[in-house]
Short mmCIF file of C-alpha atoms and ligand atoms in Angstrom, two decimals:
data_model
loop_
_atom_site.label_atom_id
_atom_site.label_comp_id
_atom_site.label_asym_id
_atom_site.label_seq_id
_atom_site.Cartn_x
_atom_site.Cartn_y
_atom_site.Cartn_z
CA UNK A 1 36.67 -4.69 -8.42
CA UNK A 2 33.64 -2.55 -7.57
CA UNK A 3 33.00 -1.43 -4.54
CA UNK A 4 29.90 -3.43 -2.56
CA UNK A 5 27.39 -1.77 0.18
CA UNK A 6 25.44 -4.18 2.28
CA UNK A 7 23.57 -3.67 5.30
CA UNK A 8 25.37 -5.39 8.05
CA UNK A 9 23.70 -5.48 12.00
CA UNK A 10 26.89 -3.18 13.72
CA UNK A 11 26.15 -0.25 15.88
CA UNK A 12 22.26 0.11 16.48
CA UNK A 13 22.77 1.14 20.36
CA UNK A 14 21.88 4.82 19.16
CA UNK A 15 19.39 4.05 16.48
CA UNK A 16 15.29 4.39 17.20
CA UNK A 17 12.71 2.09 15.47
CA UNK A 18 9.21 2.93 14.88
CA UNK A 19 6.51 0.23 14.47
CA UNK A 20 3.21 0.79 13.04
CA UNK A 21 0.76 -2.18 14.37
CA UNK A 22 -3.25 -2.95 13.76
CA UNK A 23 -5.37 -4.34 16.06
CA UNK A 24 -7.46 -6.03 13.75
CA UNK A 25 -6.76 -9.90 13.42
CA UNK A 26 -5.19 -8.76 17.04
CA UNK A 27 -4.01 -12.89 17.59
CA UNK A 28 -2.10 -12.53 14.76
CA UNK A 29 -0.72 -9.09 14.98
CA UNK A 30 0.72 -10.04 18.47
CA UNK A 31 2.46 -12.52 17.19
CA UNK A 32 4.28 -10.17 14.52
CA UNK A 33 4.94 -7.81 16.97
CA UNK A 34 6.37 -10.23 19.41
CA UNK A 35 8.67 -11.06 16.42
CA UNK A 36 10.00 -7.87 15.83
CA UNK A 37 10.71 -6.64 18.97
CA UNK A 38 12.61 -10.09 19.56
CA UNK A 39 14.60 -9.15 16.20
CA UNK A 40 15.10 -5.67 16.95
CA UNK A 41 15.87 -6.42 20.84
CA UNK A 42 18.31 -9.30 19.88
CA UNK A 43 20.42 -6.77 17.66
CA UNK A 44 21.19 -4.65 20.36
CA UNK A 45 18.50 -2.15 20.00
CA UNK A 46 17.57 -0.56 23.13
CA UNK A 47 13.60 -1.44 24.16
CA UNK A 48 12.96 2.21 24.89
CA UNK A 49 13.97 3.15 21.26
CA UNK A 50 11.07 1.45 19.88
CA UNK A 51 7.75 2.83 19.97
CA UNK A 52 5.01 1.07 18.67
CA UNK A 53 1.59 2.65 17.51
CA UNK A 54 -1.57 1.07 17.47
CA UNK A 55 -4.03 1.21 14.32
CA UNK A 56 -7.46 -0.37 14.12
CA UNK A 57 -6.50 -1.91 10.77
CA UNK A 58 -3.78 -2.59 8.03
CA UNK A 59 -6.09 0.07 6.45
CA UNK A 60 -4.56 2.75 8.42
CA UNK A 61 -1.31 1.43 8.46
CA UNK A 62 0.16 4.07 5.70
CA UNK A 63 -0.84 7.10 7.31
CA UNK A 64 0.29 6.44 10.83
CA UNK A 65 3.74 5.27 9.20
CA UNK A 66 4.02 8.37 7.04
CA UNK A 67 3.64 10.05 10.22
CA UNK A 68 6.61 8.35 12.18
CA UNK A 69 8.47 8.74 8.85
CA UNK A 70 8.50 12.09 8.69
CA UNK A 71 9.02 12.98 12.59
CA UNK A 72 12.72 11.89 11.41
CA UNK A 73 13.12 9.98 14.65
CA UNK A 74 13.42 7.05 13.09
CA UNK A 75 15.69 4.74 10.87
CA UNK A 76 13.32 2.46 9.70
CA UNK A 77 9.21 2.38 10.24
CA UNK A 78 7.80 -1.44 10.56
CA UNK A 79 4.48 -2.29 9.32
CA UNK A 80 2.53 -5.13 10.55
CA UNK A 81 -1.02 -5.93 10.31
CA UNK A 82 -2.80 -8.95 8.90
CA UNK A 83 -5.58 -9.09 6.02
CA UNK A 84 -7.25 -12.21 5.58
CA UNK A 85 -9.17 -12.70 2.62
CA UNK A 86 -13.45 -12.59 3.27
CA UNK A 87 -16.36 -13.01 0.91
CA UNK A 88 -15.82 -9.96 -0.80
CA UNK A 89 -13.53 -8.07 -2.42
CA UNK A 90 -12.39 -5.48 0.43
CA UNK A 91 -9.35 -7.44 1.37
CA UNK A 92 -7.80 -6.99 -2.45
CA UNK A 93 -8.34 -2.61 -1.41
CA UNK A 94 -6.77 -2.84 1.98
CA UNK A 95 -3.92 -4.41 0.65
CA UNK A 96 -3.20 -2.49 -2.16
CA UNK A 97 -4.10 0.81 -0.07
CA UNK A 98 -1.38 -0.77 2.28
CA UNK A 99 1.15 -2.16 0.06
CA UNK A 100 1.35 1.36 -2.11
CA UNK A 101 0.75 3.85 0.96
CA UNK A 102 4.14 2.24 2.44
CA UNK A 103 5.78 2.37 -0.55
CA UNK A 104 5.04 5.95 -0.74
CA UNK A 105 5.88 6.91 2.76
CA UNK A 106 9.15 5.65 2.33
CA UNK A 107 10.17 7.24 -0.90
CA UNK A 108 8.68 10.70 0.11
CA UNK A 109 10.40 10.25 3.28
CA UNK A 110 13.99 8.41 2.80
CA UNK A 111 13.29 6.03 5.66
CA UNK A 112 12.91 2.58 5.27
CA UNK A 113 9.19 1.33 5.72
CA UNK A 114 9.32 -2.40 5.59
CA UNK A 115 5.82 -4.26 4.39
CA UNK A 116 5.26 -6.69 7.52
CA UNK A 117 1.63 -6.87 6.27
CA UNK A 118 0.19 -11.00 5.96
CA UNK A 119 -1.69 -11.40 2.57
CA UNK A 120 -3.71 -14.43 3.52
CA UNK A 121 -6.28 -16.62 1.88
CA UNK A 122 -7.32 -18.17 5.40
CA UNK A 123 -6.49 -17.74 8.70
CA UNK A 124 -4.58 -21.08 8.72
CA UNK A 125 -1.98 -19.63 6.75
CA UNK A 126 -1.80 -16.26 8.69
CA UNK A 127 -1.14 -18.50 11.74
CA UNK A 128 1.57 -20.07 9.92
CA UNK A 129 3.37 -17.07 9.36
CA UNK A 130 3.30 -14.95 12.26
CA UNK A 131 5.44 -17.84 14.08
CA UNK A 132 4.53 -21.04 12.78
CA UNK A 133 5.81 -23.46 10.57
CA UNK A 134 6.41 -21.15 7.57
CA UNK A 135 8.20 -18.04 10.27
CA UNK A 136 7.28 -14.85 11.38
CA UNK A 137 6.54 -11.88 8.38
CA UNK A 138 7.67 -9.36 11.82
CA UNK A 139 10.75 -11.32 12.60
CA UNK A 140 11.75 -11.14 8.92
CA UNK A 141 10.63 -7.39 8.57
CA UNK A 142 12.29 -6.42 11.68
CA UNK A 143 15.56 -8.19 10.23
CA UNK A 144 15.20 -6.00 6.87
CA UNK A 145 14.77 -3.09 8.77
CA UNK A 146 18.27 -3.53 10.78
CA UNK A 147 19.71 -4.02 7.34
CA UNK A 148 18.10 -1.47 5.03
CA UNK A 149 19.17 1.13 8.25
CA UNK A 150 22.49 0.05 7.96
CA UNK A 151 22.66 0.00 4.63
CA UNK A 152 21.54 3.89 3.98
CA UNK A 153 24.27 4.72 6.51
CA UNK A 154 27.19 3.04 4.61
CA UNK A 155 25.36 5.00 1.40
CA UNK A 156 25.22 8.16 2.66
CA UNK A 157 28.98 8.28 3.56
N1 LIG B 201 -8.26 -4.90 8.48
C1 LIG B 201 -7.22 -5.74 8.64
O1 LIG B 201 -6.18 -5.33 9.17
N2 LIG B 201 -7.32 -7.05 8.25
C2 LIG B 201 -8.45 -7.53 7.68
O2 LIG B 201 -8.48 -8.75 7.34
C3 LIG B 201 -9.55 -6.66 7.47
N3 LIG B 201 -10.75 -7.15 6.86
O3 LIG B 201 -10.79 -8.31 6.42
O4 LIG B 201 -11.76 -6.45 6.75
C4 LIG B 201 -9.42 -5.33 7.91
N4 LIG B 201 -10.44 -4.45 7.77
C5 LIG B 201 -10.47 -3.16 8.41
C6 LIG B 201 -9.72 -2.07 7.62
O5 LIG B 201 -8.31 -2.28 7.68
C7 LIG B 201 -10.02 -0.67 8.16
O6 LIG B 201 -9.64 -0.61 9.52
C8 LIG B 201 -11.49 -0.31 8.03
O7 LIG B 201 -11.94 -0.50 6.70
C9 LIG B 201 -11.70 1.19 8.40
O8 LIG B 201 -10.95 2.04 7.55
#
């Protein structure tokens, strides 16, 4: 039979989180945030071994998280932020800026960066998702991030 790895949510007592949050669409950011330090707090994470930094938007997301990243502090680096689509195209940049820039932070890097960025056509369905009727994209984050950090553990040994 082969042997299986999987992320489970043992031993996070010594384990420190970083969380990258912007302040733009702040009503909805608060709620993500509120998820994941529920999630992470609920696992046994101690509060003090999260830190959370502030951006002004999801724009900025990939640089501050590249930053925690590579200050090795970390297991895993959340993302959260909250783009909701305008009359133009700028929402389509952000989120591909955002989408990639964690993608590369984390594969340059070795730590997890989860994507707890909302993709929204209206801010009806943002609401919905940062605690509503269709969850909470930090809750859900903050759960992959307990299991991708557990996971690279079992990996590495
Ligand atoms: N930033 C967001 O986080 N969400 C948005 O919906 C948004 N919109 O729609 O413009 C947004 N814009 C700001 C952007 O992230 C940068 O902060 C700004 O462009 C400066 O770099």
């Amino acid at each position: 039979m082969a042997n299986q790895f999987a992320g489970d949510r043992n031993s996070v007592s010594e384990d420190r989180f970083g969380v990258v949050v912007s302040r733009y669409n702040h009503s909805i950011t608060s709620q993500l945030l509120n998820g994941a330090l529920e999630t992470l707090t609920a696992a046994g994470v101690p509060e003090d071994h999260v830190d959370v930094a502030w951006v002004p938007g999801a724009f900025e997301i990939p640089l501050a998280a590249l930053r925690l990243a590579n200050s090795r502090k970390y297991v895993a680096v959340i993302c959260l932020g909250a783009v909701i689509r305008g009359e133009t195209s700028h929402d389509q940049h952000i989120n591909r800026a955002v989408s990639i820039g964690a993608t590369q932070a984390a594969l340059q890097t070795g730590v997890p960066v989860l994507f707890g960025v909302l993709t929204c056509d209206t801010l009806e369905q943002a609401i919905h998702r940062a605690g509503g009727n269709v969850g909470n994209k930090g809750t859900e984050s903050a759960a992959a991030a307990l299991e991708m950090a557990s996971l690279l553990k079992k990996l590495n040994t």
